Amino acid sequence: QVRLAESGGGLVQAGDSLRLSCAASRRTFSDHAMGWFRQAPGKEREFVAGINWSGKNTYYVDSVKGRFTISRDSAKNTMYLQMDSLKPEDTAVYYCAAAESWIIPSVMTRRGYEYWGQGTQVTVSS
């Protein structure tokens, strides 16, 4: 059974930092690529960042490059999204996802992922 659980969301001010975590079942984490998506009210769910199974390859949407960092810790079966210099437009529900294959550009789209967490709310006030 594949299980993903996000945590770390909250309410912060513009310019603050926040770190999201995604705890995964061992089977999921060891051989899956992982990604973060977000969905703001009234908008489509969009890709934020992705990381391959080894952690050596990462991709980001242009709007977060230089501010967000995706990483994974195999010992803890956990993926992270460090978010710095947060902006009000980063407000959204953030979802983690797992992909059975690391295929570019598929892993930068929703269809590239088979498993999803329930999401965690991030709100950035101005």
mmCIF file of C-alpha atoms in Angstrom:
data_model
loop_
_atom_site.group_PDB
_atom_site.id
_atom_site.type_symbol
_atom_site.label_atom_id
_atom_site.label_comp_id
_atom_site.label_asym_id
_atom_site.label_seq_id
_atom_site.Cartn_x
_atom_site.Cartn_y
_atom_site.Cartn_z
ATOM 1 C CA GLN A 1 0.000 0.000 0.000
ATOM 2 C CA VAL A 2 1.316 3.424 -0.960
ATOM 3 C CA ARG A 3 0.972 6.075 1.703
ATOM 4 C CA LEU A 4 1.989 9.728 1.538
ATOM 5 C CA ALA A 5 1.405 12.243 4.315
ATOM 6 C CA GLU A 6 2.266 15.940 4.142
ATOM 7 C CA SER A 7 2.935 18.170 7.123
ATOM 8 C CA GLY A 8 4.436 21.554 7.898
ATOM 9 C CA GLY A 9 1.939 23.918 6.355
ATOM 10 C CA GLY A 10 0.717 27.026 8.115
ATOM 11 C CA LEU A 11 0.169 30.771 8.061
ATOM 12 C CA VAL A 12 3.244 32.951 7.565
ATOM 13 C CA GLN A 13 4.077 36.463 6.439
ATOM 14 C CA ALA A 14 5.637 37.443 3.148
ATOM 15 C CA GLY A 15 9.388 36.933 3.262
ATOM 16 C CA ASP A 16 9.201 34.141 5.832
ATOM 17 C CA SER A 17 10.312 30.540 5.397
ATOM 18 C CA LEU A 18 8.494 27.254 5.817
ATOM 19 C CA ARG A 19 9.514 23.633 5.395
ATOM 20 C CA LEU A 20 7.056 21.038 4.208
ATOM 21 C CA SER A 21 7.580 17.339 4.825
ATOM 22 C CA CYS A 22 6.162 14.318 3.055
ATOM 23 C CA ALA A 23 6.431 11.025 4.907
ATOM 24 C CA ALA A 24 6.218 8.018 2.628
ATOM 25 C CA SER A 25 5.892 4.310 3.148
ATOM 26 C CA ARG A 26 9.238 2.589 2.773
ATOM 27 C CA ARG A 27 8.275 0.801 -0.415
ATOM 28 C CA THR A 28 7.106 4.047 -1.971
ATOM 29 C CA PHE A 29 10.163 6.018 -1.095
ATOM 30 C CA SER A 30 12.902 3.621 -2.040
ATOM 31 C CA ASP A 31 12.094 3.257 -5.724
ATOM 32 C CA HIS A 32 9.908 6.203 -6.651
ATOM 33 C CA ALA A 33 10.538 9.678 -7.926
ATOM 34 C CA MET A 34 8.782 12.318 -5.828
ATOM 35 C CA GLY A 35 7.258 15.685 -6.462
ATOM 36 C CA TRP A 36 5.457 18.661 -4.970
ATOM 37 C CA PHE A 37 2.409 20.270 -6.516
ATOM 38 C CA ARG A 38 0.173 23.090 -5.353
ATOM 39 C CA GLN A 39 -3.347 24.233 -5.995
ATOM 40 C CA ALA A 40 -4.616 27.718 -5.289
ATOM 41 C CA PRO A 41 -8.358 28.475 -5.063
ATOM 42 C CA GLY A 42 -9.932 28.510 -8.494
ATOM 43 C CA LYS A 43 -6.760 27.346 -10.233
ATOM 44 C CA GLU A 44 -5.434 24.117 -11.656
ATOM 45 C CA ARG A 45 -3.028 22.013 -9.635
ATOM 46 C CA GLU A 46 0.462 22.929 -10.794
ATOM 47 C CA PHE A 47 3.873 21.339 -10.598
ATOM 48 C CA VAL A 48 6.262 22.968 -8.130
ATOM 49 C CA ALA A 49 9.299 20.697 -7.858
ATOM 50 C CA GLY A 50 10.400 17.145 -8.569
ATOM 51 C CA ILE A 51 13.257 14.902 -7.483
ATOM 52 C CA ASN A 52 14.362 11.553 -8.852
ATOM 53 C CA TRP A 53 14.817 8.433 -6.721
ATOM 54 C CA SER A 54 18.488 9.104 -6.003
ATOM 55 C CA GLY A 55 18.043 12.798 -5.279
ATOM 56 C CA LYS A 56 20.620 13.758 -7.881
ATOM 57 C CA ASN A 57 18.169 15.282 -10.353
ATOM 58 C CA THR A 58 15.714 18.019 -9.492
ATOM 59 C CA TYR A 59 13.367 20.295 -11.413
ATOM 60 C CA TYR A 60 11.476 23.425 -10.408
ATOM 61 C CA VAL A 61 8.792 25.587 -11.885
ATOM 62 C CA ASP A 62 10.289 28.944 -12.857
ATOM 63 C CA SER A 63 8.304 30.891 -10.268
ATOM 64 C CA VAL A 64 10.026 29.142 -7.332
ATOM 65 C CA LYS A 65 13.569 28.740 -8.660
ATOM 66 C CA GLY A 66 16.062 30.203 -6.233
ATOM 67 C CA ARG A 67 13.498 30.281 -3.398
ATOM 68 C CA PHE A 68 12.392 26.642 -2.955
ATOM 69 C CA THR A 69 14.568 23.578 -2.475
ATOM 70 C CA ILE A 70 13.384 19.989 -2.790
ATOM 71 C CA SER A 71 15.275 17.210 -1.063
ATOM 72 C CA ARG A 72 14.811 13.677 0.226
ATOM 73 C CA ASP A 73 16.170 11.697 3.148
ATOM 74 C CA SER A 74 16.202 7.968 2.484
ATOM 75 C CA ALA A 75 16.963 7.115 6.104
ATOM 76 C CA LYS A 76 13.737 8.818 7.171
ATOM 77 C CA ASN A 77 11.641 7.977 4.090
ATOM 78 C CA THR A 78 10.819 11.654 3.911
ATOM 79 C CA MET A 79 10.844 14.305 1.229
ATOM 80 C CA TYR A 80 11.096 18.011 2.011
ATOM 81 C CA LEU A 81 10.291 21.307 0.393
ATOM 82 C CA GLN A 82 12.201 24.200 1.921
ATOM 83 C CA MET A 83 10.388 27.392 0.978
ATOM 84 C CA ASP A 84 12.190 30.695 1.500
ATOM 85 C CA SER A 85 11.237 34.269 0.648
ATOM 86 C CA LEU A 86 7.599 33.282 0.524
ATOM 87 C CA LYS A 87 5.182 35.461 -1.410
ATOM 88 C CA PRO A 88 1.391 35.826 -1.169
ATOM 89 C CA GLU A 89 1.117 34.142 -4.565
ATOM 90 C CA ASP A 90 2.618 30.993 -3.020
ATOM 91 C CA THR A 91 -0.594 30.545 -1.056
ATOM 92 C CA ALA A 92 -2.093 27.166 -1.948
ATOM 93 C CA VAL A 93 -2.697 23.638 -0.804
ATOM 94 C CA TYR A 94 0.559 21.753 -1.330
ATOM 95 C CA TYR A 95 0.502 18.096 -2.304
ATOM 96 C CA CYS A 96 3.272 15.551 -2.434
ATOM 97 C CA ALA A 97 3.197 12.831 -5.048
ATOM 98 C CA ALA A 98 5.104 9.716 -6.039
ATOM 99 C CA ALA A 99 5.951 8.531 -9.529
ATOM 100 C CA GLU A 100 6.923 5.025 -10.564
ATOM 101 C CA SER A 101 9.031 6.366 -13.413
ATOM 102 C CA TRP A 102 11.259 9.411 -13.822
ATOM 103 C CA ILE A 103 10.367 10.546 -17.319
ATOM 104 C CA ILE A 104 10.956 14.097 -18.478
ATOM 105 C CA PRO A 105 8.759 16.069 -19.046
ATOM 106 C CA SER A 106 6.042 13.795 -17.659
ATOM 107 C CA VAL A 107 7.221 14.208 -14.043
ATOM 108 C CA MET A 108 6.516 17.913 -14.366
ATOM 109 C CA THR A 109 2.829 17.188 -14.919
ATOM 110 C CA ARG A 110 0.068 15.596 -12.878
ATOM 111 C CA ARG A 111 -0.162 12.597 -15.189
ATOM 112 C CA GLY A 112 3.411 11.655 -14.308
ATOM 113 C CA TYR A 113 2.434 10.662 -10.766
ATOM 114 C CA GLU A 114 0.419 7.714 -9.562
ATOM 115 C CA TYR A 115 0.133 8.400 -5.840
ATOM 116 C CA TRP A 116 -0.895 11.514 -3.932
ATOM 117 C CA GLY A 117 -1.062 12.798 -0.402
ATOM 118 C CA GLN A 118 -4.006 14.680 1.100
ATOM 119 C CA GLY A 119 -2.330 18.084 1.008
ATOM 120 C CA THR A 120 -1.299 20.749 3.497
ATOM 121 C CA GLN A 121 -2.389 24.393 3.446
ATOM 122 C CA VAL A 122 0.189 27.151 3.082
ATOM 123 C CA THR A 123 -1.034 30.710 3.497
ATOM 124 C CA VAL A 124 1.265 33.696 3.009
ATOM 125 C CA SER A 125 -0.025 37.066 4.146
ATOM 126 C CA SER A 126 1.235 40.329 2.669
#
